[in-house]
Structure formats: structure tokens, C-alpha cells
């Protein structure tokens, strides 16, 4: 089999292109792509535990802790003791973090539209369904 016909190679290649694209526009916010992703998740649902955030963003605990530390240091996040579980920490956006996260989410919508501009609406829907199936399988 030609390696270029391997589905894993195609997925890796697409991921490389998408990651480069995402990384490039994240830099305008002076953030890494992963930091901007975490802010984006919190913009959609603020006040989640670090465990919930890690599951949503598909990040392990050590990686997420470092990201939260850096985002808290620059004033975009704050940690609070969880009211229901003293062992858990709840993560919130600060006012400044919310402004940046809103700009990031708006930009993500624009990037998505640009990235998928060659797709018909039906192709877009099919593409998303297929990506979800692949992600569930792996």
C-alpha cells in the first residue's frame, strides 16, 4: 500500500495543515493555540472544574495545569475553590479573559468559514459527522 493511501497519514497531514493554520492566527493574541482553545471552551461554558475543562479540551491534567497557570498569570483566568467539592478547583474567565475569549471565538467562526469555504453545506455536515465517527473510534 502506498503510504499516502493510508487513512492515518491523511488524517495526520490534515491535522498538520490545520494546526499550522490555527497556530498562526493564535499568535496575534500572543497565545499558543492550546491556550486560545482553553479560553474558547471557557467562553462557551465558564465556571467549570479543571477536570471538566481537561475532558472538553482533550488535555491531560499536567498540560492543563501549566496552561491554566500561564493564563492566570497574565490575568485571563482565576481559580476558585469548588463550592460542592473542596478538592476541586473551578476555573473562571476574568473580565479581560472574557474580552479575549470573545474575540477568539469570533475569529474561530471566521477561520472555520474560511477553512471550509470550498465545501458545500452538505459536505460540511458530512465532514463533521465523519470526523466525529473517527474520533469516537480512536
PDB file of C-alpha atoms in Angstrom:
ATOM      1  CA  UNK A   1       0.000   0.000   0.000  1.00  0.00           C
ATOM      2  CA  UNK A   2       1.215   3.462  -0.841  1.00  0.00           C
ATOM      3  CA  UNK A   3       1.645   5.368   2.465  1.00  0.00           C
ATOM      4  CA  UNK A   4      -0.299   8.296   1.016  1.00  0.00           C
ATOM      5  CA  UNK A   5      -3.322   5.993   0.700  1.00  0.00           C
ATOM      6  CA  UNK A   6      -3.208   5.228   4.433  1.00  0.00           C
ATOM      7  CA  UNK A   7      -6.050   6.964   6.284  1.00  0.00           C
ATOM      8  CA  UNK A   8      -3.793   7.707   9.264  1.00  0.00           C
ATOM      9  CA  UNK A   9      -1.342   9.518   7.001  1.00  0.00           C
ATOM     10  CA  UNK A  10      -4.186  11.580   5.524  1.00  0.00           C
ATOM     11  CA  UNK A  11      -5.504  12.452   8.991  1.00  0.00           C
ATOM     12  CA  UNK A  12      -2.004  13.396  10.183  1.00  0.00           C
ATOM     13  CA  UNK A  13      -1.454  15.521   7.085  1.00  0.00           C
ATOM     14  CA  UNK A  14      -4.787  17.325   7.536  1.00  0.00           C
ATOM     15  CA  UNK A  15      -4.025  17.835  11.232  1.00  0.00           C
ATOM     16  CA  UNK A  16      -0.627  19.305  10.394  1.00  0.00           C
ATOM     17  CA  UNK A  17      -2.173  21.816   7.981  1.00  0.00           C
ATOM     18  CA  UNK A  18      -4.977  22.726  10.400  1.00  0.00           C
ATOM     19  CA  UNK A  19      -2.575  23.049  13.350  1.00  0.00           C
ATOM     20  CA  UNK A  20      -0.242  25.330  11.418  1.00  0.00           C
ATOM     21  CA  UNK A  21      -3.205  27.472  10.352  1.00  0.00           C
ATOM     22  CA  UNK A  22      -4.601  27.639  13.931  1.00  0.00           C
ATOM     23  CA  UNK A  23      -1.194  28.314  15.471  1.00  0.00           C
ATOM     24  CA  UNK A  24      -0.532  31.202  13.093  1.00  0.00           C
ATOM     25  CA  UNK A  25      -3.694  33.130  13.926  1.00  0.00           C
ATOM     26  CA  UNK A  26      -3.426  32.371  17.687  1.00  0.00           C
ATOM     27  CA  UNK A  27      -0.118  34.200  17.749  1.00  0.00           C
ATOM     28  CA  UNK A  28      -1.829  37.527  17.082  1.00  0.00           C
ATOM     29  CA  UNK A  29      -3.299  37.203  20.586  1.00  0.00           C
ATOM     30  CA  UNK A  30       0.166  36.348  21.958  1.00  0.00           C
ATOM     31  CA  UNK A  31      -1.201  32.947  22.964  1.00  0.00           C
ATOM     32  CA  UNK A  32      -0.469  29.404  21.970  1.00  0.00           C
ATOM     33  CA  UNK A  33      -3.116  27.552  20.007  1.00  0.00           C
ATOM     34  CA  UNK A  34      -3.897  25.427  23.073  1.00  0.00           C
ATOM     35  CA  UNK A  35      -4.237  28.465  25.339  1.00  0.00           C
ATOM     36  CA  UNK A  36      -6.678  30.078  22.917  1.00  0.00           C
ATOM     37  CA  UNK A  37      -8.618  26.809  22.742  1.00  0.00           C
ATOM     38  CA  UNK A  38      -8.942  26.691  26.544  1.00  0.00           C
ATOM     39  CA  UNK A  39     -10.196  30.295  26.594  1.00  0.00           C
ATOM     40  CA  UNK A  40     -12.668  29.427  23.855  1.00  0.00           C
ATOM     41  CA  UNK A  41     -14.073  26.491  25.833  1.00  0.00           C
ATOM     42  CA  UNK A  42     -14.449  28.709  28.898  1.00  0.00           C
ATOM     43  CA  UNK A  43     -16.181  31.385  26.832  1.00  0.00           C
ATOM     44  CA  UNK A  44     -18.813  28.828  25.844  1.00  0.00           C
ATOM     45  CA  UNK A  45     -19.108  27.399  29.377  1.00  0.00           C
ATOM     46  CA  UNK A  46     -17.443  29.382  32.145  1.00  0.00           C
ATOM     47  CA  UNK A  47     -17.036  28.159  35.702  1.00  0.00           C
ATOM     48  CA  UNK A  48     -16.107  24.537  35.090  1.00  0.00           C
ATOM     49  CA  UNK A  49     -13.794  22.313  37.079  1.00  0.00           C
ATOM     50  CA  UNK A  50     -10.338  21.667  35.747  1.00  0.00           C
ATOM     51  CA  UNK A  51     -11.359  18.018  35.186  1.00  0.00           C
ATOM     52  CA  UNK A  52     -14.308  19.075  33.024  1.00  0.00           C
ATOM     53  CA  UNK A  53     -12.158  21.531  31.105  1.00  0.00           C
ATOM     54  CA  UNK A  54      -9.497  18.878  30.514  1.00  0.00           C
ATOM     55  CA  UNK A  55     -12.100  16.468  29.147  1.00  0.00           C
ATOM     56  CA  UNK A  56     -13.606  19.101  26.856  1.00  0.00           C
ATOM     57  CA  UNK A  57     -10.251  20.266  25.520  1.00  0.00           C
ATOM     58  CA  UNK A  58      -8.797  16.726  25.453  1.00  0.00           C
ATOM     59  CA  UNK A  59      -5.841  17.740  27.626  1.00  0.00           C
ATOM     60  CA  UNK A  60      -4.166  15.745  30.373  1.00  0.00           C
ATOM     61  CA  UNK A  61      -4.026  17.182  33.880  1.00  0.00           C
ATOM     62  CA  UNK A  62      -0.350  18.207  33.798  1.00  0.00           C
ATOM     63  CA  UNK A  63      -0.683  20.031  30.463  1.00  0.00           C
ATOM     64  CA  UNK A  64      -3.873  21.782  31.521  1.00  0.00           C
ATOM     65  CA  UNK A  65      -2.383  22.875  34.854  1.00  0.00           C
ATOM     66  CA  UNK A  66       0.503  24.587  33.048  1.00  0.00           C
ATOM     67  CA  UNK A  67      -1.878  26.316  30.656  1.00  0.00           C
ATOM     68  CA  UNK A  68      -4.127  27.477  33.499  1.00  0.00           C
ATOM     69  CA  UNK A  69      -1.072  28.736  35.417  1.00  0.00           C
ATOM     70  CA  UNK A  70       0.079  30.848  32.464  1.00  0.00           C
ATOM     71  CA  UNK A  71      -3.393  32.183  31.653  1.00  0.00           C
ATOM     72  CA  UNK A  72      -3.935  33.076  35.308  1.00  0.00           C
ATOM     73  CA  UNK A  73      -0.539  34.795  35.435  1.00  0.00           C
ATOM     74  CA  UNK A  74      -1.468  37.086  32.524  1.00  0.00           C
ATOM     75  CA  UNK A  75      -4.860  37.830  34.079  1.00  0.00           C
ATOM     76  CA  UNK A  76      -7.226  35.898  31.808  1.00  0.00           C
ATOM     77  CA  UNK A  77      -8.353  33.247  34.323  1.00  0.00           C
ATOM     78  CA  UNK A  78      -8.988  32.869  38.007  1.00  0.00           C
ATOM     79  CA  UNK A  79      -9.259  29.749  40.135  1.00  0.00           C
ATOM     80  CA  UNK A  80     -11.780  29.334  42.912  1.00  0.00           C
ATOM     81  CA  UNK A  81     -12.418  26.543  45.379  1.00  0.00           C
ATOM     82  CA  UNK A  82     -15.374  24.472  44.169  1.00  0.00           C
ATOM     83  CA  UNK A  83     -18.351  25.055  46.465  1.00  0.00           C
ATOM     84  CA  UNK A  84     -19.550  21.447  46.165  1.00  0.00           C
ATOM     85  CA  UNK A  85     -16.193  19.678  46.373  1.00  0.00           C
ATOM     86  CA  UNK A  86     -13.322  21.267  48.298  1.00  0.00           C
ATOM     87  CA  UNK A  87     -10.819  19.070  46.435  1.00  0.00           C
ATOM     88  CA  UNK A  88     -11.882  20.511  43.076  1.00  0.00           C
ATOM     89  CA  UNK A  89     -10.962  23.858  41.568  1.00  0.00           C
ATOM     90  CA  UNK A  90     -13.382  25.822  39.400  1.00  0.00           C
ATOM     91  CA  UNK A  91     -11.946  27.900  36.555  1.00  0.00           C
ATOM     92  CA  UNK A  92     -13.451  31.245  35.541  1.00  0.00           C
ATOM     93  CA  UNK A  93     -12.613  33.851  32.936  1.00  0.00           C
ATOM     94  CA  UNK A  94     -11.727  37.303  34.237  1.00  0.00           C
ATOM     95  CA  UNK A  95     -13.258  40.338  32.520  1.00  0.00           C
ATOM     96  CA  UNK A  96     -10.082  40.695  30.444  1.00  0.00           C
ATOM     97  CA  UNK A  97     -10.122  36.977  29.677  1.00  0.00           C
ATOM     98  CA  UNK A  98     -13.737  37.196  28.532  1.00  0.00           C
ATOM     99  CA  UNK A  99     -12.868  40.007  26.096  1.00  0.00           C
ATOM    100  CA  UNK A 100     -10.024  37.989  24.582  1.00  0.00           C
ATOM    101  CA  UNK A 101     -12.104  34.794  24.539  1.00  0.00           C
ATOM    102  CA  UNK A 102     -14.935  36.594  22.732  1.00  0.00           C
ATOM    103  CA  UNK A 103     -12.500  37.871  20.102  1.00  0.00           C
ATOM    104  CA  UNK A 104     -11.053  34.363  19.755  1.00  0.00           C
ATOM    105  CA  UNK A 105     -14.498  32.795  19.328  1.00  0.00           C
ATOM    106  CA  UNK A 106     -15.441  35.343  16.681  1.00  0.00           C
ATOM    107  CA  UNK A 107     -12.170  34.649  14.926  1.00  0.00           C
ATOM    108  CA  UNK A 108     -12.694  30.874  15.182  1.00  0.00           C
ATOM    109  CA  UNK A 109     -16.019  31.276  13.374  1.00  0.00           C
ATOM    110  CA  UNK A 110     -14.308  33.265  10.626  1.00  0.00           C
ATOM    111  CA  UNK A 111     -11.480  30.719  10.380  1.00  0.00           C
ATOM    112  CA  UNK A 112     -13.972  27.833  10.225  1.00  0.00           C
ATOM    113  CA  UNK A 113     -15.874  29.569   7.453  1.00  0.00           C
ATOM    114  CA  UNK A 114     -12.657  30.239   5.546  1.00  0.00           C
ATOM    115  CA  UNK A 115     -11.248  26.769   6.141  1.00  0.00           C
ATOM    116  CA  UNK A 116     -14.434  25.082   4.900  1.00  0.00           C
ATOM    117  CA  UNK A 117     -15.267  27.589   2.159  1.00  0.00           C
ATOM    118  CA  UNK A 118     -14.716  25.021  -0.602  1.00  0.00           C
ATOM    119  CA  UNK A 119     -17.268  22.658   0.973  1.00  0.00           C
ATOM    120  CA  UNK A 120     -20.966  22.685   0.197  1.00  0.00           C
ATOM    121  CA  UNK A 121     -23.263  22.749   3.225  1.00  0.00           C
ATOM    122  CA  UNK A 122     -23.878  19.023   2.789  1.00  0.00           C
ATOM    123  CA  UNK A 123     -20.142  18.283   2.515  1.00  0.00           C
ATOM    124  CA  UNK A 124     -19.514  20.333   5.654  1.00  0.00           C
ATOM    125  CA  UNK A 125     -22.125  18.344   7.599  1.00  0.00           C
ATOM    126  CA  UNK A 126     -20.826  15.023   6.257  1.00  0.00           C
ATOM    127  CA  UNK A 127     -17.238  16.003   7.045  1.00  0.00           C
ATOM    128  CA  UNK A 128     -18.125  16.830  10.651  1.00  0.00           C
ATOM    129  CA  UNK A 129     -20.061  13.588  11.107  1.00  0.00           C
ATOM    130  CA  UNK A 130     -17.164  11.566   9.703  1.00  0.00           C
ATOM    131  CA  UNK A 131     -14.628  13.346  11.926  1.00  0.00           C
ATOM    132  CA  UNK A 132     -16.787  12.594  14.971  1.00  0.00           C
ATOM    133  CA  UNK A 133     -17.021   8.932  13.974  1.00  0.00           C
ATOM    134  CA  UNK A 134     -13.257   8.702  13.584  1.00  0.00           C
ATOM    135  CA  UNK A 135     -12.675  10.435  16.938  1.00  0.00           C
ATOM    136  CA  UNK A 136     -15.087   8.067  18.719  1.00  0.00           C
ATOM    137  CA  UNK A 137     -13.421   5.045  17.143  1.00  0.00           C
ATOM    138  CA  UNK A 138      -9.944   6.101  18.219  1.00  0.00           C
TER     139      UNK A 138
END
